[in-house]
Short mmCIF file of C-alpha atoms and ligand atoms in Angstrom, two decimals:
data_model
loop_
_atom_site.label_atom_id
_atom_site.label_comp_id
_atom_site.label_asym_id
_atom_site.label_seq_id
_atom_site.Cartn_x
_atom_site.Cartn_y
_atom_site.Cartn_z
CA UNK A 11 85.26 136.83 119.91
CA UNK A 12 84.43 135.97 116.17
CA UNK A 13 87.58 134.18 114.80
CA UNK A 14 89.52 135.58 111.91
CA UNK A 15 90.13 134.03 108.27
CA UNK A 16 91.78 135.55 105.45
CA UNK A 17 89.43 133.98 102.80
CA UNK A 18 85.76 132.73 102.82
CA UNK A 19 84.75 131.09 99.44
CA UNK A 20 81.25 130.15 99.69
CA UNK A 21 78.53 129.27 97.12
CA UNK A 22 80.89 125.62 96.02
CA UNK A 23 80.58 122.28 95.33
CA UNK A 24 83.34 120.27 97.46
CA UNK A 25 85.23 117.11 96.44
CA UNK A 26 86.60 116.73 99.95
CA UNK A 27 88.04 113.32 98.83
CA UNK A 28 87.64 112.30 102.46
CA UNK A 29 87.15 108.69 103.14
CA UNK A 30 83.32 107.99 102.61
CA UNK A 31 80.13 106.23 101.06
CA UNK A 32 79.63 109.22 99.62
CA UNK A 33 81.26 109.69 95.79
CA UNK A 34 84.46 112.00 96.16
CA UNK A 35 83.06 112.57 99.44
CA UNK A 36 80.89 115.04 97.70
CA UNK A 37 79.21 118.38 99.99
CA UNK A 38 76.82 120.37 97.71
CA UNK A 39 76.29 123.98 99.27
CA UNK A 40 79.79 123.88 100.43
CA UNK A 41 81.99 126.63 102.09
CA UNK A 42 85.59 127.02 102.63
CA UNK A 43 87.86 129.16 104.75
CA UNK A 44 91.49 129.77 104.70
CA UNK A 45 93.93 131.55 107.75
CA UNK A 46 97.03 131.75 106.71
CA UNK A 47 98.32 128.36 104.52
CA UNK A 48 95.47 126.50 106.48
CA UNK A 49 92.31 125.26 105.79
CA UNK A 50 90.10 125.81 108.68
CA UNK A 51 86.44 124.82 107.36
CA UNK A 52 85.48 122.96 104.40
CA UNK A 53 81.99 121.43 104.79
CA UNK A 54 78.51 122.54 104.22
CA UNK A 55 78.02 126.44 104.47
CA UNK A 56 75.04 125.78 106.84
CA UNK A 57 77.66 124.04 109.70
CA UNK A 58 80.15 126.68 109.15
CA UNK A 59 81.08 128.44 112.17
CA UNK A 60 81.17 132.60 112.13
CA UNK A 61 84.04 133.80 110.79
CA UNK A 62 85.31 137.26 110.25
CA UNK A 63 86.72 137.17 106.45
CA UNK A 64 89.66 139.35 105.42
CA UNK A 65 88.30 138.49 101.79
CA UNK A 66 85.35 136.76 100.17
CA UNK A 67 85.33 135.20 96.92
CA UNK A 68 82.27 133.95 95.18
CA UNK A 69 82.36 130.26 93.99
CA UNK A 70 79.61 130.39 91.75
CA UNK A 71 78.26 127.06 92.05
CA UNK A 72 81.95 125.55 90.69
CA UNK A 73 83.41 122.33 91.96
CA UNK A 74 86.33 122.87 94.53
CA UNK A 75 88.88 119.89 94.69
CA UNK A 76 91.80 119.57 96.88
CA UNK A 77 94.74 121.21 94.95
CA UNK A 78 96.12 118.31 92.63
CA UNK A 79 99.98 116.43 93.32
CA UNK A 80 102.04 115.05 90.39
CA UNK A 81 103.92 112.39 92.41
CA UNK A 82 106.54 110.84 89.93
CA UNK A 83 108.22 113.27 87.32
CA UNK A 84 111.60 113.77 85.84
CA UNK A 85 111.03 117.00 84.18
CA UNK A 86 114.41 118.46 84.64
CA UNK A 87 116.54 117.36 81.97
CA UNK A 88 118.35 118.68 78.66
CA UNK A 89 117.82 117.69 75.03
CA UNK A 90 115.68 116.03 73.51
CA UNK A 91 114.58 112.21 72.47
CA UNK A 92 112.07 113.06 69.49
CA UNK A 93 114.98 111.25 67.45
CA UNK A 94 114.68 108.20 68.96
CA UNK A 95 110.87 108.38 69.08
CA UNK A 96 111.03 108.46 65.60
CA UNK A 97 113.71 105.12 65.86
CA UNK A 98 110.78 103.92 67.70
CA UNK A 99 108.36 104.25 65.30
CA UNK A 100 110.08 102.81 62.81
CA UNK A 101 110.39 99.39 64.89
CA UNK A 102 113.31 99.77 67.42
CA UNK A 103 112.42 99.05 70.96
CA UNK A 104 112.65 100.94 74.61
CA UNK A 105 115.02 98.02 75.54
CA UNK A 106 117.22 98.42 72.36
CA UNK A 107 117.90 102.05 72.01
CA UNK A 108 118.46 101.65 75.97
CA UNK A 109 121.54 98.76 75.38
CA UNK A 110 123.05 100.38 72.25
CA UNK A 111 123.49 103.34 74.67
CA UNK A 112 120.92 105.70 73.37
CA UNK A 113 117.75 106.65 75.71
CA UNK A 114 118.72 107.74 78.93
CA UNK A 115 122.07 107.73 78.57
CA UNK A 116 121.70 110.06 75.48
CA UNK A 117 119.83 112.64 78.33
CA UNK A 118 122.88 112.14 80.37
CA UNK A 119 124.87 113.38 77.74
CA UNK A 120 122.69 116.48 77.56
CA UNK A 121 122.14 116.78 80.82
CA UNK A 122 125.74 117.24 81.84
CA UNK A 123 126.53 119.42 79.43
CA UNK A 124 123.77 121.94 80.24
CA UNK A 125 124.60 125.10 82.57
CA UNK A 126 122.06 125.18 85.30
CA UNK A 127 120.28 128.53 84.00
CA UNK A 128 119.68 125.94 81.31
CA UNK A 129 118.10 123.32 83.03
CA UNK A 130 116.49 125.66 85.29
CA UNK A 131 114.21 127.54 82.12
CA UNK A 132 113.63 124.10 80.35
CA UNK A 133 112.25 122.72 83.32
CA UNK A 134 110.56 126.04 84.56
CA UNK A 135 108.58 125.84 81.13
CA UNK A 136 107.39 122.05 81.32
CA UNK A 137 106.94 122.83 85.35
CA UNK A 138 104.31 125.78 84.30
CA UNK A 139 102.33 123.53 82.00
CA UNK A 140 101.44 121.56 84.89
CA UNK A 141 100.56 124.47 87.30
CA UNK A 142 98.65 125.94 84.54
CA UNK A 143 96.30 122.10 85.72
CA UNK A 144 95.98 123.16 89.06
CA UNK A 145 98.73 120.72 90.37
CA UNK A 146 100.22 122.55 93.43
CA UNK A 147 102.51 119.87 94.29
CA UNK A 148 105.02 118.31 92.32
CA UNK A 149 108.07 115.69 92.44
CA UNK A 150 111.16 115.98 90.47
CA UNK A 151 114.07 113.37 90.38
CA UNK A 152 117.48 113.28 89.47
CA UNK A 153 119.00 110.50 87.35
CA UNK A 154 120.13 112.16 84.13
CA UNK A 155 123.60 113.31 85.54
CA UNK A 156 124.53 110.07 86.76
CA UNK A 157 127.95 111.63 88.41
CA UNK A 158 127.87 113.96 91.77
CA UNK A 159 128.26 117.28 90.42
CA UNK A 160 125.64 116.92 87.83
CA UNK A 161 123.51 114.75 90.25
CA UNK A 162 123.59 117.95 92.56
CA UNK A 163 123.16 120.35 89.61
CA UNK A 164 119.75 118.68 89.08
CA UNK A 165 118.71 118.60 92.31
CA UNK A 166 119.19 122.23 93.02
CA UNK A 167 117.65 123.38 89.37
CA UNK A 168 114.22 121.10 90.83
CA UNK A 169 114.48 122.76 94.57
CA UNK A 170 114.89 126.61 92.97
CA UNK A 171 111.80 126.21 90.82
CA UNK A 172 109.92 125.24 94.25
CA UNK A 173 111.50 128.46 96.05
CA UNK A 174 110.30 130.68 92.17
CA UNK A 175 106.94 129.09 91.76
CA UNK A 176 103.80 128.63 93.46
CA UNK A 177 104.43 124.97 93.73
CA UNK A 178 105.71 122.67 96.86
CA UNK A 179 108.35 120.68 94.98
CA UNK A 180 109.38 116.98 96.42
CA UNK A 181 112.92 116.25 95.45
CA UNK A 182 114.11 112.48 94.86
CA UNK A 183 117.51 111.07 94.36
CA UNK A 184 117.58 109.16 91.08
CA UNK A 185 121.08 107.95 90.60
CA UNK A 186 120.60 104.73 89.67
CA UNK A 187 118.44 104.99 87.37
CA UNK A 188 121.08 104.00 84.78
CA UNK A 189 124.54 102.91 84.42
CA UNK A 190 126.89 105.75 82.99
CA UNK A 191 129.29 105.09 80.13
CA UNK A 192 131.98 105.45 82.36
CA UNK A 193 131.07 102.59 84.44
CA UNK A 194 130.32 99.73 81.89
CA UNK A 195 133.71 98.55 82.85
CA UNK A 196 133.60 98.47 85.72
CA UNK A 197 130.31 97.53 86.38
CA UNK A 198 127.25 98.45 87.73
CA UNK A 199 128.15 96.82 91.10
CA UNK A 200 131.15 99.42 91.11
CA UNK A 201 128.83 102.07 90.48
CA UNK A 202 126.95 100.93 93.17
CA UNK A 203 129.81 100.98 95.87
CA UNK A 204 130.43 104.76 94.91
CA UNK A 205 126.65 105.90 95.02
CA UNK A 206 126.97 104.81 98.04
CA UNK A 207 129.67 105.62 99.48
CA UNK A 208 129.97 109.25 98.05
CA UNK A 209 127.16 110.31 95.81
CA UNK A 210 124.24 109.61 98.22
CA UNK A 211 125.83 110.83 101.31
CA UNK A 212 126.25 114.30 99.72
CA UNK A 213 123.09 114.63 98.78
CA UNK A 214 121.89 113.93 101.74
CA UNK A 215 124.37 116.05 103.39
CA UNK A 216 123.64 119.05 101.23
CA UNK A 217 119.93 118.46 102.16
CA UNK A 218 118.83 118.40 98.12
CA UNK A 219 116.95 114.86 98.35
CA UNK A 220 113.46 114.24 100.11
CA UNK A 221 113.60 110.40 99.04
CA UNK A 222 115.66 108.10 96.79
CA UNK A 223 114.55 106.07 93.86
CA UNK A 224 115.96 103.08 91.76
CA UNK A 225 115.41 101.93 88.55
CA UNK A 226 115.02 98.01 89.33
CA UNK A 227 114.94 96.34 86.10
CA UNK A 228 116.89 94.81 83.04
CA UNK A 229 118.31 97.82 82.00
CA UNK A 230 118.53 99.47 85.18
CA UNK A 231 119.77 97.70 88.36
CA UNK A 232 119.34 94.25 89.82
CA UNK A 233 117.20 93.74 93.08
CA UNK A 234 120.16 92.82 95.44
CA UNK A 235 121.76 96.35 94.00
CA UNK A 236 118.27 98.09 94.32
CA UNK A 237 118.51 97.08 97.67
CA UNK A 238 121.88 98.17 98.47
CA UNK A 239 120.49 101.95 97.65
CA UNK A 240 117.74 101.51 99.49
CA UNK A 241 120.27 100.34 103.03
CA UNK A 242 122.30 103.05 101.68
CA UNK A 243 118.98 105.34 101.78
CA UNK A 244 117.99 104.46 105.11
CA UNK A 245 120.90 105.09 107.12
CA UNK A 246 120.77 108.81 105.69
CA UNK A 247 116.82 108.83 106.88
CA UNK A 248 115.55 109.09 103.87
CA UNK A 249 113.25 107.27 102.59
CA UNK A 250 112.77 105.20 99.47
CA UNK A 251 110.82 104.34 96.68
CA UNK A 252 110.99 102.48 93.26
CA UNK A 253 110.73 102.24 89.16
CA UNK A 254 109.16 98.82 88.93
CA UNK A 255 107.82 96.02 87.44
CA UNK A 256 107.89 98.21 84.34
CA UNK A 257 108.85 95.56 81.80
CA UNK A 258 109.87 92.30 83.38
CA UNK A 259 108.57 91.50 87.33
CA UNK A 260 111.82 91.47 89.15
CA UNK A 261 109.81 91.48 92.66
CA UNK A 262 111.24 94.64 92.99
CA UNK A 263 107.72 95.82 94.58
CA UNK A 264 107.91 92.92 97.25
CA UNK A 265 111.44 94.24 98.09
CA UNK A 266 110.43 97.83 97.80
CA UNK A 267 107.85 96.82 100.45
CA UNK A 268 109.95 95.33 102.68
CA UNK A 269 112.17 98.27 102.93
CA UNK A 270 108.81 100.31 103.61
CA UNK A 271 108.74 102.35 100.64
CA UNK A 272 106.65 105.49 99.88
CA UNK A 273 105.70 104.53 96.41
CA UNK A 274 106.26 101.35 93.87
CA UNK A 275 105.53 103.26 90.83
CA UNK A 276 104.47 101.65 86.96
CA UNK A 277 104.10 98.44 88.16
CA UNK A 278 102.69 96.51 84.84
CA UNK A 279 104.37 93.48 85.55
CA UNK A 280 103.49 93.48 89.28
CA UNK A 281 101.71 89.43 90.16
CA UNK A 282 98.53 90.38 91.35
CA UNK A 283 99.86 87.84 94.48
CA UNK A 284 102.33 90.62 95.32
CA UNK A 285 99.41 93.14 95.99
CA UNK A 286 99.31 91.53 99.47
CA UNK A 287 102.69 93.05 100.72
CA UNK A 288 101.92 96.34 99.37
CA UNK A 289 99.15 97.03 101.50
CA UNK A 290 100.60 95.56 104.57
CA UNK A 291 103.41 97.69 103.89
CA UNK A 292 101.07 100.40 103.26
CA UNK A 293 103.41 101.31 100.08
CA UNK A 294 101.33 103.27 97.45
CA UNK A 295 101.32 101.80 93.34
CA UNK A 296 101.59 104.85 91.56
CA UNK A 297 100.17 104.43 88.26
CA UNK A 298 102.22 105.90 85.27
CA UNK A 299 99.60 105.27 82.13
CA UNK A 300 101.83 107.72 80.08
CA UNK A 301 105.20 105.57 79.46
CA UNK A 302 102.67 102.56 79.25
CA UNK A 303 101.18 104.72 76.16
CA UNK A 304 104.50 105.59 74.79
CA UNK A 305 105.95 102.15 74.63
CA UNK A 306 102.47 100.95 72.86
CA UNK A 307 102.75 98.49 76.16
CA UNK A 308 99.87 95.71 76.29
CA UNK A 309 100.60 94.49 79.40
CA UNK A 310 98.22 95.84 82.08
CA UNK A 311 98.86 96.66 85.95
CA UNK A 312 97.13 94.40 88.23
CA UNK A 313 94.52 97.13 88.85
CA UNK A 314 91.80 94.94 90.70
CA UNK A 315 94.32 93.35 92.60
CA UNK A 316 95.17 96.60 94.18
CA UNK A 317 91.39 97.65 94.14
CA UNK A 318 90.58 94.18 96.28
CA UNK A 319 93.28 94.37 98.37
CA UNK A 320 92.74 97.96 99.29
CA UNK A 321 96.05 99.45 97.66
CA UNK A 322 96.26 103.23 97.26
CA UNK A 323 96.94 104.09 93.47
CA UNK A 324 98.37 107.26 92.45
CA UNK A 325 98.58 108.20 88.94
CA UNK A 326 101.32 110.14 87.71
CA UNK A 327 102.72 111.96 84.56
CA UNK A 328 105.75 110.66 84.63
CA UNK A 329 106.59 113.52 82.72
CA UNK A 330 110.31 112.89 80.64
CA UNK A 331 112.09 112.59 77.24
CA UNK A 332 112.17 109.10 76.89
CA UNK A 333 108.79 107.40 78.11
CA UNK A 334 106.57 110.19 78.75
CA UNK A 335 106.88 113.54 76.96
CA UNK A 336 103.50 114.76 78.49
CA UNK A 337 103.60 117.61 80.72
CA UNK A 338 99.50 117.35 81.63
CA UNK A 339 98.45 115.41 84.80
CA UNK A 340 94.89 116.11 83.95
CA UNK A 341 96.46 113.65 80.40
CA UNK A 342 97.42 110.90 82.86
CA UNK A 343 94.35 110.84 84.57
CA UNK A 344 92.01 110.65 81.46
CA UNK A 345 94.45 107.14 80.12
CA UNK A 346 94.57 106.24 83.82
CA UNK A 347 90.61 105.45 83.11
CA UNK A 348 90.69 104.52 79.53
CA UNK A 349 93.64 102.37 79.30
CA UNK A 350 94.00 100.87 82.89
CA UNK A 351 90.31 101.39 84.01
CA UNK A 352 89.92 103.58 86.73
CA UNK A 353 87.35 105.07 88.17
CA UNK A 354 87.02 109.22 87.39
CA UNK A 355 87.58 109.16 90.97
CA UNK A 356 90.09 106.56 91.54
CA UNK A 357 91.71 108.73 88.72
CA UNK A 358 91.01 112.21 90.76
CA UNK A 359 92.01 110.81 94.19
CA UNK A 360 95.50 109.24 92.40
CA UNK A 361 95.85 112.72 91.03
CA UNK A 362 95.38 114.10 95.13
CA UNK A 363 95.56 112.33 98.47
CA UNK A 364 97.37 109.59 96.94
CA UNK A 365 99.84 111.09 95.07
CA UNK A 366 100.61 113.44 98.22
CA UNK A 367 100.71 110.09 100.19
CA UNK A 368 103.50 108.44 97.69
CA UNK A 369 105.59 111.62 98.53
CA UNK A 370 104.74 110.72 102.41
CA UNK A 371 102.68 114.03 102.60
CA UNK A 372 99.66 113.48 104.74
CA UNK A 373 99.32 117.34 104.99
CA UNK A 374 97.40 117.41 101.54
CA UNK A 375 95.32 116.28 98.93
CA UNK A 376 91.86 116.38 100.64
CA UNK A 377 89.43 118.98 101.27
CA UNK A 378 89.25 119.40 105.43
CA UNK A 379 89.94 121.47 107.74
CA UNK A 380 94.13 121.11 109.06
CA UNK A 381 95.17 120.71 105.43
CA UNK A 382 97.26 122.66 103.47
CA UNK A 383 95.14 125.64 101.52
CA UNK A 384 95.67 124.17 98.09
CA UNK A 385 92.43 123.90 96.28
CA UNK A 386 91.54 124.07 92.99
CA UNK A 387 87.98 125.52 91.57
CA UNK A 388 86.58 124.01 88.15
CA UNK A 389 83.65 125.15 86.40
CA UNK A 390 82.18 121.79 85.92
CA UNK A 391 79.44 120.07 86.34
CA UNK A 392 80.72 116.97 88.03
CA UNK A 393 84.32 115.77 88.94
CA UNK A 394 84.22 113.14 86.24
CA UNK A 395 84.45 115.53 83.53
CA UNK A 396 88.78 116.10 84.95
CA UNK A 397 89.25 112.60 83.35
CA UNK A 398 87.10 112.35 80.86
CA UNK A 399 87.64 115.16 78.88
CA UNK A 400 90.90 115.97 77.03
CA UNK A 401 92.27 119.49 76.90
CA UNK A 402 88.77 121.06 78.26
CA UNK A 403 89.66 121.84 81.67
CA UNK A 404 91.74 124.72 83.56
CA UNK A 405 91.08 125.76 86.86
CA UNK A 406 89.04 128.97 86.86
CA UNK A 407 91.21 129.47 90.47
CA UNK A 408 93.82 128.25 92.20
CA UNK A 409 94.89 128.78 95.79
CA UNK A 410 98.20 127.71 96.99
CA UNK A 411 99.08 127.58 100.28
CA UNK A 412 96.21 130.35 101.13
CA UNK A 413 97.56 132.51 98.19
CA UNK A 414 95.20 133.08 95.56
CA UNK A 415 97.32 132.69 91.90
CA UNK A 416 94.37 133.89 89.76
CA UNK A 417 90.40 133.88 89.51
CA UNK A 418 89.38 134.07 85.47
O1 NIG B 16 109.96 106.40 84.47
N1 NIG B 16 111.81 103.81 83.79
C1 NIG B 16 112.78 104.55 83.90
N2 NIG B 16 112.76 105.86 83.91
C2 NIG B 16 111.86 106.66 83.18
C3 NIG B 16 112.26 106.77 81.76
C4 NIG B 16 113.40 107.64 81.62
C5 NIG B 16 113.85 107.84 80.22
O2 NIG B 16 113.62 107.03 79.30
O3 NIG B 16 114.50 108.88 80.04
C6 NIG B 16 110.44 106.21 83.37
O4 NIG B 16 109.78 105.69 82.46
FE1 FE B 17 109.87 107.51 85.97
#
């Protein structure tokens, strides 16, 4: 009996992004069909097996990529930091504004005095910008509420825009990603013992967190409290990952590694040396080009280092108030090239299987047969032209999970 799908798109070029000689392991003449949120072909429309389509749609020679994954935002959040980006400009640094108690601790303030309808139509509007890119998958953190009740409030603002949209949204605890006011004295160690001992468990409890992050650094938390979190972390199940190497190298990455993380994510001060770790570990480096753009950084990740030693790189938006105002993943993709020299498709593949793999998805992000029915279609004439243009590009379609969203 001819076998059923519920949508045959022929006439496409495929980036499969499989793992191949070939670049973006490229199919001209390609074919794909959906059942259900499936893919169940993707290859050349010669090889594809007979299929009875509920519906057919016409690719017209565009270029079909795996639907695209924004791996490390925080794009819930109230307020806004234009203020201090204007302190910025006018010679104040990241670390300053940070220690005088301004930065994220200023979103805190916002944060946890915003109602959750509040939150939720903020971060619904930055959220759509990035669907609008063809990203179909998305992480949010926590980490402006800094207490448990607004710590939840976040979480459960990010999970009901991934129950409202056509979006799979990855949830990460974030609480220490600052110390609040309320702890300076204290201490961060005593903020510590109760993110541990209270805040974590309830999240995990309440089911709201897919992973836990720390903000390992200067003006975020030391590597023996980093690693607290991430014990913490563990004997919930969840898994971990971490802001890195961002300004000062810590070896947060090499500990990171050891505790098998997901993701090490900026990574500008990582020693190329500690590239070896990561890909034993088989952590990803996600690449966040936008807070490196912000902060008029000069300091460059070790980008070969990763290349050579066979790292996967994501690239992210990093999308928040302070470092990264930028809701456009096609943005980070385009500086991913120019300012830390990737490859189009190093920059494409970040944006896809990478960034899926940095949220532990290995469901996504390529163009075969078994994963999830999230593809994009561009009219382009070769996948370069995502990252090299700026602003040119919308997906003409957009499937997620098997659903059509629109066909212009
Ligand atoms: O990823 N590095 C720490 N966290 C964010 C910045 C958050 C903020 O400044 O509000 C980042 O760059
Ligand atoms: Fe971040």
């Amino acid at each position: 009996m001819t076998q059923q799908c519920d949508w045959l798109l022929g006439n496409l070029r495929l980036a499969t992004l499989t793992d191949s000689e070939i670049p973006y392991g490229a199919i001209e003449d390609g074919a794909v069909a959906l059942a259900g949120d499936r893919v169940i072909y993707a290859g050349p429309a010669t090889d594809m097996p007979d299929l009875a389509a509920r519906r057919r749609l016409d690719g017209r020679g565009r270029w079909a990529t795996p639907g695209l994954v924004d791996c490390h935002t925080h794009l819930v959040y109230g307020g806004s930091r234009a203020p201090e980006f204007e302190q910025r400009l006018r010679g104040a640094s990241y670390e300053e504004i940070a220690r005088a108690g301004g930065g994220i601790l200023s979103t805190v303030a916002a944060t946890r005095l915003a109602g959750e309808d509040e939150l939720y139509t903020s971060g619904r509007q930055r959220l759509l910008r990035l669907l609008e890119e063809g990203v179909t998958t998305v992480e949010i953190k926590s980490g402006y509420g800094l207490d448990l009740e607004s710590e939840l409030k976040m979480l459960r603002v990010a999970r009901r825009l991934g129950e409202d949209l056509p979006v799979t949204v990855r949830t990460t605890f974030l609480g220490a990603h600052a110390l609040p006011a309320e702890y300076r004295e204290p201490g961060a160690d005593a903020y510590i013992d109760m993110l541990c001992r209270d805040m974590l468990p309830e999240v995990a409890r309440q089911g709201l967190a897919d992973a836990v992050d720390v903000f390992c650094e200067g003006v975020g938390f030391s590597p023996a409290q980093t690693e607290r979190v991430f014990e913490a972390a563990a004997a919930h199940g969840l898994p971990v990952k971490g802001h890195v190497e961002q300004l000062s190298d810590l070896k947060g990455a090499v500990l990171a590694a050891r505790h098998r993380a997901l993701s090490v994510d900026h990574l500008e001060y990582l020693a190329a040396a500690d590239t070896n770790v990561l890909a034993e570990a088989g952590t990803v480096a996600v690449l966040l080009p936008g807070a490196f753009y912000y902060l008029h950084e000069t300091r460059l990740p070790p980008v070969a280092a990763l290349r050579e030693r066979g790292v996967p790189m994501a690239v992210a938006t990093d999308l928040n108030p302070g470092t990264s105002p930028m809701a456009s993943l096609l943005t980070a993709m385009n500086q991913a090239c120019v300012l830390f020299h990737l490859t189009p498709e190093e920059a494409l593949r970040g944006a896809s299987v990478n960034g899926a793999r940095a949220l532990g998805l290995d469901d996504r992000g390529q163009l075969v047969a078994g994963q999830r029915a999230d593809l994009a279609l561009w009219d382009i004439d070769s996948p370069a032209e995502l990252s090299y243009g700026l602003n040119y590009h919308r997906p003409g379609a957009l499937f997620q999970g098997g659903v059509l969203q629109h066909d212009h």
